[in-house]
Amino acid sequence: MLSIFISSPANEFKEERIKIKKFIEENSILNQIFEVFVFEEDVVATGKQSDEIYLEKARNSDIYLGLIGESYGNIRSSGFSATEEEFNSYYNNGGKHALFFIKDCENRDLKTEKFIDVIGNKVVYNTFNGQQDLLNKIEKALAGYINETHENISFDERIVPDSSENDLDKESYNLFLKESNMESQDFIKILSNKFNVLVKDRDTYKFTTAGALFFTENPNKFDGIDAGVKLARFDGTDKTIFIDKATLNGSLLKILKLNLFLKETLDMLQKLSVLKGMIYRNIHTML
């Protein structure tokens, strides 16, 4: 399991810290990979001072998750707040996966503004507006972390965090059933249980990259996916001179079906000599 240390001013984000921990523990994907440390719930009686526990947990965590709002927090003997002190402990120990989420605020104290400048020179941070927005962005960031660091997870198998079963393109699914000679069935049973391109996530489902490519209307709306089929028509066999070209976007099932139709039609026309007396222009397709 990978450890996440949640750090924030003690009084400002107490409810959010507990909700983040619960959110990750109840997420059927994230809870298999991450365990979360929240001081309010996870500190057990030891001979150590609480300050030592904070810094040790921060220093040794795999991911540092920081929340910043209006208040910098109490300044400690080090001259820093607990949040900045914990970040320094993690960062100076070689930590490379710090995730900061900064709340949209109208009033922020000067020390907090300076702290934001400090972290902005070291890591990339996100802003959020409300608890649900915060949870959504944390989920997306952690999914991105998994995809980047887990080499055993192929591109096709990666979870698309901002997808859901509502993104299903029914036309693509029906085309899939037809081409597979399968009877019409509930798409969740087929795509989740049989082909594993739709993954259960609490009370909803999320597509894998493969699922999004083949079964959603616009795969390119999802972060990390840039797919399509490029068509080009050349002047004879000279591939440096374009007559025209186009890019087809959308469900790969529908694009590939169209691509096959174009190829079969051109082959048929060529065989029937419909193009007799004309210069036949090769169409080359490229995925």
Coordinates of C-alpha atoms in Angstrom, one line a residue:
M1 CA 0.0 0.0 0.0
L2 CA 1.1 3.6 -0.7
S3 CA 0.8 6.1 2.1
I4 CA -0.9 9.5 1.8
F5 CA -0.2 12.2 4.4
I6 CA -2.9 14.9 4.6
S7 CA -1.6 18.2 5.8
S8 CA -3.5 21.5 6.4
P9 CA -4.0 24.2 9.0
A10 CA -5.5 22.3 12.0
N11 CA -8.7 24.3 12.5
E12 CA -9.6 25.3 8.9
F13 CA -9.9 21.9 7.2
K14 CA -10.7 19.3 9.9
E15 CA -13.9 18.2 8.2
E16 CA -12.2 18.0 4.8
R17 CA -9.4 15.9 6.1
I18 CA -11.7 13.3 7.5
K19 CA -13.9 13.4 4.3
I20 CA -10.9 12.8 2.1
K21 CA -9.8 9.8 4.1
K22 CA -13.3 8.4 4.0
F23 CA -13.6 9.1 0.3
I24 CA -10.4 7.2 -0.5
E25 CA -11.3 4.3 1.8
E26 CA -14.7 3.9 0.1
N27 CA -13.4 4.1 -3.4
S28 CA -13.0 0.6 -4.7
I29 CA -10.1 1.5 -6.9
L30 CA -8.1 3.9 -4.7
N31 CA -8.5 1.8 -1.5
Q32 CA -6.6 -1.0 -3.0
I33 CA -3.6 1.2 -3.5
F34 CA -3.6 3.9 -0.9
E35 CA -3.8 4.2 2.8
V36 CA -4.4 7.6 4.3
F37 CA -2.9 9.2 7.5
V38 CA -5.2 11.7 9.3
F39 CA -3.9 12.9 12.6
E40 CA -7.3 13.1 14.2
E41 CA -8.0 9.4 13.6
D42 CA -4.7 7.6 13.1
V43 CA -2.5 8.8 16.0
V44 CA -2.1 6.1 18.7
A45 CA -0.6 6.5 22.1
T46 CA 3.2 6.4 21.8
G47 CA 6.1 7.9 23.7
K48 CA 6.7 10.5 20.9
Q49 CA 5.5 14.0 20.9
S50 CA 2.8 14.8 18.4
D51 CA 5.2 17.1 16.5
E52 CA 7.6 14.2 15.9
I53 CA 4.8 12.0 14.7
Y54 CA 3.6 14.6 12.2
L55 CA 7.0 15.1 10.7
E56 CA 7.9 11.4 10.6
K57 CA 4.7 10.5 8.9
A58 CA 5.1 13.4 6.4
R59 CA 8.7 12.6 5.7
N60 CA 8.1 8.9 5.0
S61 CA 4.9 9.2 3.1
D62 CA 4.6 8.3 -0.6
I63 CA 2.3 11.2 -1.3
Y64 CA 2.0 14.5 0.5
L65 CA -1.5 16.0 0.1
G66 CA -1.7 19.6 1.3
L67 CA -4.7 21.9 1.7
I68 CA -4.4 25.7 1.8
G69 CA -7.1 28.2 2.6
E70 CA -7.3 31.6 4.3
S71 CA -5.1 31.1 7.4
Y72 CA -1.4 30.2 7.5
G73 CA -1.8 28.6 10.9
N74 CA 0.1 28.9 14.2
I75 CA 3.9 29.6 13.8
R76 CA 6.0 27.0 15.4
S77 CA 9.5 27.3 16.9
S78 CA 11.0 26.6 13.5
G79 CA 9.4 29.8 12.2
F80 CA 6.9 27.9 9.9
S81 CA 3.4 26.7 10.3
A82 CA 2.8 22.9 10.8
T83 CA 1.7 22.6 7.2
E84 CA 4.8 24.2 5.8
E85 CA 7.0 22.4 8.2
E86 CA 5.5 19.0 7.2
F87 CA 5.9 19.9 3.5
N88 CA 9.5 20.8 4.0
S89 CA 10.0 17.5 5.9
Y90 CA 8.6 15.6 2.9
Y91 CA 10.2 17.6 0.1
N92 CA 13.6 17.8 1.7
N93 CA 13.6 14.0 2.2
G94 CA 13.3 13.6 -1.6
G95 CA 9.5 13.4 -1.8
K96 CA 8.5 13.9 -5.4
H97 CA 4.7 13.6 -5.3
A98 CA 3.3 16.6 -3.4
L99 CA -0.3 17.4 -4.3
F100 CA -1.5 20.9 -3.2
F101 CA -5.1 22.0 -3.3
I102 CA -5.7 25.7 -2.7
K103 CA -9.2 26.9 -1.8
D104 CA -10.7 29.8 -3.7
C105 CA -10.7 32.6 -1.1
E106 CA -11.3 36.3 -1.2
N107 CA -9.3 37.0 2.0
R108 CA -6.0 35.2 2.6
D109 CA -3.3 36.3 5.1
L110 CA 0.1 37.4 3.9
K111 CA 2.0 34.4 5.2
T112 CA -0.3 32.1 3.3
E113 CA 0.3 34.1 0.1
K114 CA 4.0 33.8 0.6
F115 CA 3.7 30.0 1.2
I116 CA 1.8 29.6 -2.0
D117 CA 4.6 31.4 -3.8
V118 CA 7.1 29.0 -2.2
I119 CA 5.2 25.8 -3.3
G120 CA 4.5 27.3 -6.7
N121 CA 8.3 27.2 -7.4
K122 CA 8.5 23.6 -6.4
V123 CA 5.3 21.8 -7.3
V124 CA 2.1 22.2 -9.4
Y125 CA -1.0 22.9 -7.4
N126 CA -4.8 22.9 -8.1
T127 CA -7.5 25.2 -6.9
F128 CA -10.9 24.1 -5.6
N129 CA -14.3 25.6 -4.7
G130 CA -16.2 23.5 -2.3
Q131 CA -15.8 20.0 -0.8
Q132 CA -17.2 18.1 -3.8
D133 CA -14.9 19.9 -6.2
L134 CA -12.0 19.1 -3.9
L135 CA -12.8 15.4 -3.8
N136 CA -13.2 15.2 -7.6
K137 CA -9.8 16.8 -8.2
I138 CA -8.1 14.6 -5.6
E139 CA -9.6 11.5 -7.3
K140 CA -8.3 12.8 -10.7
A141 CA -4.9 13.6 -9.3
L142 CA -4.5 10.1 -7.7
A143 CA -5.7 8.4 -10.8
G144 CA -3.1 10.3 -12.7
Y145 CA -0.4 9.3 -10.2
I146 CA -1.4 5.6 -10.6
N147 CA -1.2 5.8 -14.4
E148 CA 2.2 7.6 -14.3
T149 CA 3.9 5.4 -11.7
H150 CA 2.5 1.9 -12.1
E151 CA 4.3 0.5 -15.1
N152 CA 2.4 -2.8 -14.8
I153 CA -0.8 -1.0 -15.7
S154 CA -1.0 -0.9 -19.5
F155 CA -2.4 2.2 -21.2
D156 CA -5.5 0.3 -22.2
E157 CA -6.2 -0.7 -18.6
R158 CA -5.9 2.7 -17.1
I159 CA -9.0 4.1 -15.4
V160 CA -10.4 7.3 -17.0
P161 CA -11.3 9.2 -13.8
D162 CA -13.6 11.8 -15.3
S163 CA -15.7 9.1 -17.1
S164 CA -18.9 7.3 -16.1
E165 CA -21.4 4.8 -17.6
N166 CA -23.4 7.8 -18.8
D167 CA -20.7 8.4 -21.4
L168 CA -21.6 5.2 -23.3
D169 CA -22.3 5.8 -27.0
K170 CA -25.2 3.5 -27.7
E171 CA -24.6 3.4 -31.4
S172 CA -21.1 2.2 -30.9
Y173 CA -22.3 -0.5 -28.4
N174 CA -25.0 -1.7 -30.8
L175 CA -22.4 -1.9 -33.6
F176 CA -20.2 -3.9 -31.3
L177 CA -23.0 -6.4 -30.6
K178 CA -23.8 -6.7 -34.3
E179 CA -20.2 -7.3 -35.4
S180 CA -19.6 -9.7 -32.5
N181 CA -22.8 -11.6 -33.3
M182 CA -23.9 -11.1 -29.7
E183 CA -27.5 -10.8 -28.5
S184 CA -28.5 -7.5 -27.0
Q185 CA -27.7 -7.4 -23.3
D186 CA -27.2 -4.9 -20.5
F187 CA -24.1 -3.0 -21.5
I188 CA -22.8 -3.0 -17.9
K189 CA -22.8 -6.8 -17.7
I190 CA -21.0 -7.1 -21.0
L191 CA -18.4 -4.3 -20.7
S192 CA -17.8 -4.8 -17.0
N193 CA -18.0 -8.5 -16.4
K194 CA -17.0 -9.9 -19.7
F195 CA -14.5 -7.5 -21.2
N196 CA -13.4 -5.4 -18.2
V197 CA -13.4 -2.1 -19.9
L198 CA -16.0 -0.7 -17.4
V199 CA -14.9 -0.7 -13.8
K200 CA -17.1 -0.5 -10.7
D201 CA -16.5 2.6 -8.6
R202 CA -18.8 2.9 -5.6
D203 CA -22.2 3.6 -7.0
T204 CA -21.1 4.3 -10.5
Y205 CA -18.8 2.9 -13.2
K206 CA -15.7 4.3 -15.0
F207 CA -14.3 3.4 -18.4
T208 CA -10.8 2.2 -18.9
T209 CA -8.9 3.9 -21.7
A210 CA -9.8 1.0 -24.1
G211 CA -13.4 1.3 -23.1
A212 CA -13.4 5.1 -23.6
L213 CA -11.8 4.7 -27.0
F214 CA -14.3 2.2 -28.4
F215 CA -17.5 2.9 -26.5
T216 CA -17.8 6.7 -25.9
E217 CA -18.9 9.3 -28.5
N218 CA -16.0 11.6 -27.9
P219 CA -12.9 9.9 -26.3
N220 CA -10.8 13.0 -26.8
K221 CA -12.8 14.9 -24.2
F222 CA -11.0 12.9 -21.5
D223 CA -7.6 13.9 -20.2
G224 CA -4.8 11.8 -21.6
I225 CA -6.6 10.5 -24.7
D226 CA -5.8 11.9 -28.1
A227 CA -7.2 9.5 -30.7
G228 CA -8.5 9.5 -34.2
V229 CA -7.9 8.2 -37.8
K230 CA -6.2 10.4 -40.3
L231 CA -7.1 10.0 -44.0
A232 CA -4.9 11.3 -46.8
R233 CA -5.3 11.3 -50.6
F234 CA -2.0 11.6 -52.5
D235 CA -1.2 12.4 -56.1
G236 CA -0.5 8.9 -57.4
T237 CA 2.2 7.2 -55.3
D238 CA 3.9 10.4 -54.3
K239 CA 3.2 10.7 -50.6
T240 CA 4.6 14.2 -50.4
I241 CA 1.8 15.8 -52.5
F242 CA -1.6 15.8 -50.8
I243 CA -4.8 16.1 -52.8
D244 CA -6.8 16.3 -49.6
K245 CA -6.8 15.0 -46.1
A246 CA -9.0 14.7 -43.0
T247 CA -9.1 13.5 -39.5
L248 CA -11.9 11.4 -38.1
N249 CA -12.7 11.7 -34.4
G250 CA -15.1 9.8 -32.2
S251 CA -15.7 6.2 -31.2
L252 CA -13.0 4.1 -32.8
L253 CA -15.6 1.4 -33.5
K254 CA -17.6 3.7 -35.7
I255 CA -14.4 5.2 -37.3
L256 CA -13.0 1.8 -38.1
K257 CA -16.3 0.7 -39.5
L258 CA -16.4 3.7 -41.8
N259 CA -12.8 3.2 -42.8
L260 CA -13.5 -0.4 -43.8
F261 CA -16.5 0.7 -45.8
L262 CA -14.4 3.3 -47.7
K263 CA -11.7 0.7 -48.5
E264 CA -14.3 -1.9 -49.6
T265 CA -16.0 0.7 -51.8
L266 CA -12.8 1.8 -53.5
D267 CA -11.7 -1.7 -54.1
M268 CA -15.1 -2.5 -55.6
L269 CA -15.0 0.6 -57.8
Q270 CA -11.6 -0.3 -59.0
K271 CA -12.6 -3.8 -59.9
L272 CA -15.6 -2.6 -61.8
S273 CA -13.4 -0.2 -63.7
V274 CA -15.7 2.7 -62.8
L275 CA -12.7 4.8 -62.7
K276 CA -11.6 3.8 -66.1
G277 CA -10.0 6.8 -67.9
M278 CA -9.3 8.5 -64.6
I279 CA -6.2 8.5 -62.6
Y280 CA -6.8 6.3 -59.5
R281 CA -5.6 8.1 -56.4
N282 CA -4.6 5.8 -53.6
I283 CA -6.1 6.5 -50.2
H284 CA -3.8 5.7 -47.3
T285 CA -5.2 5.5 -43.9
M286 CA -3.2 5.8 -40.8
L287 CA -4.2 5.2 -37.2

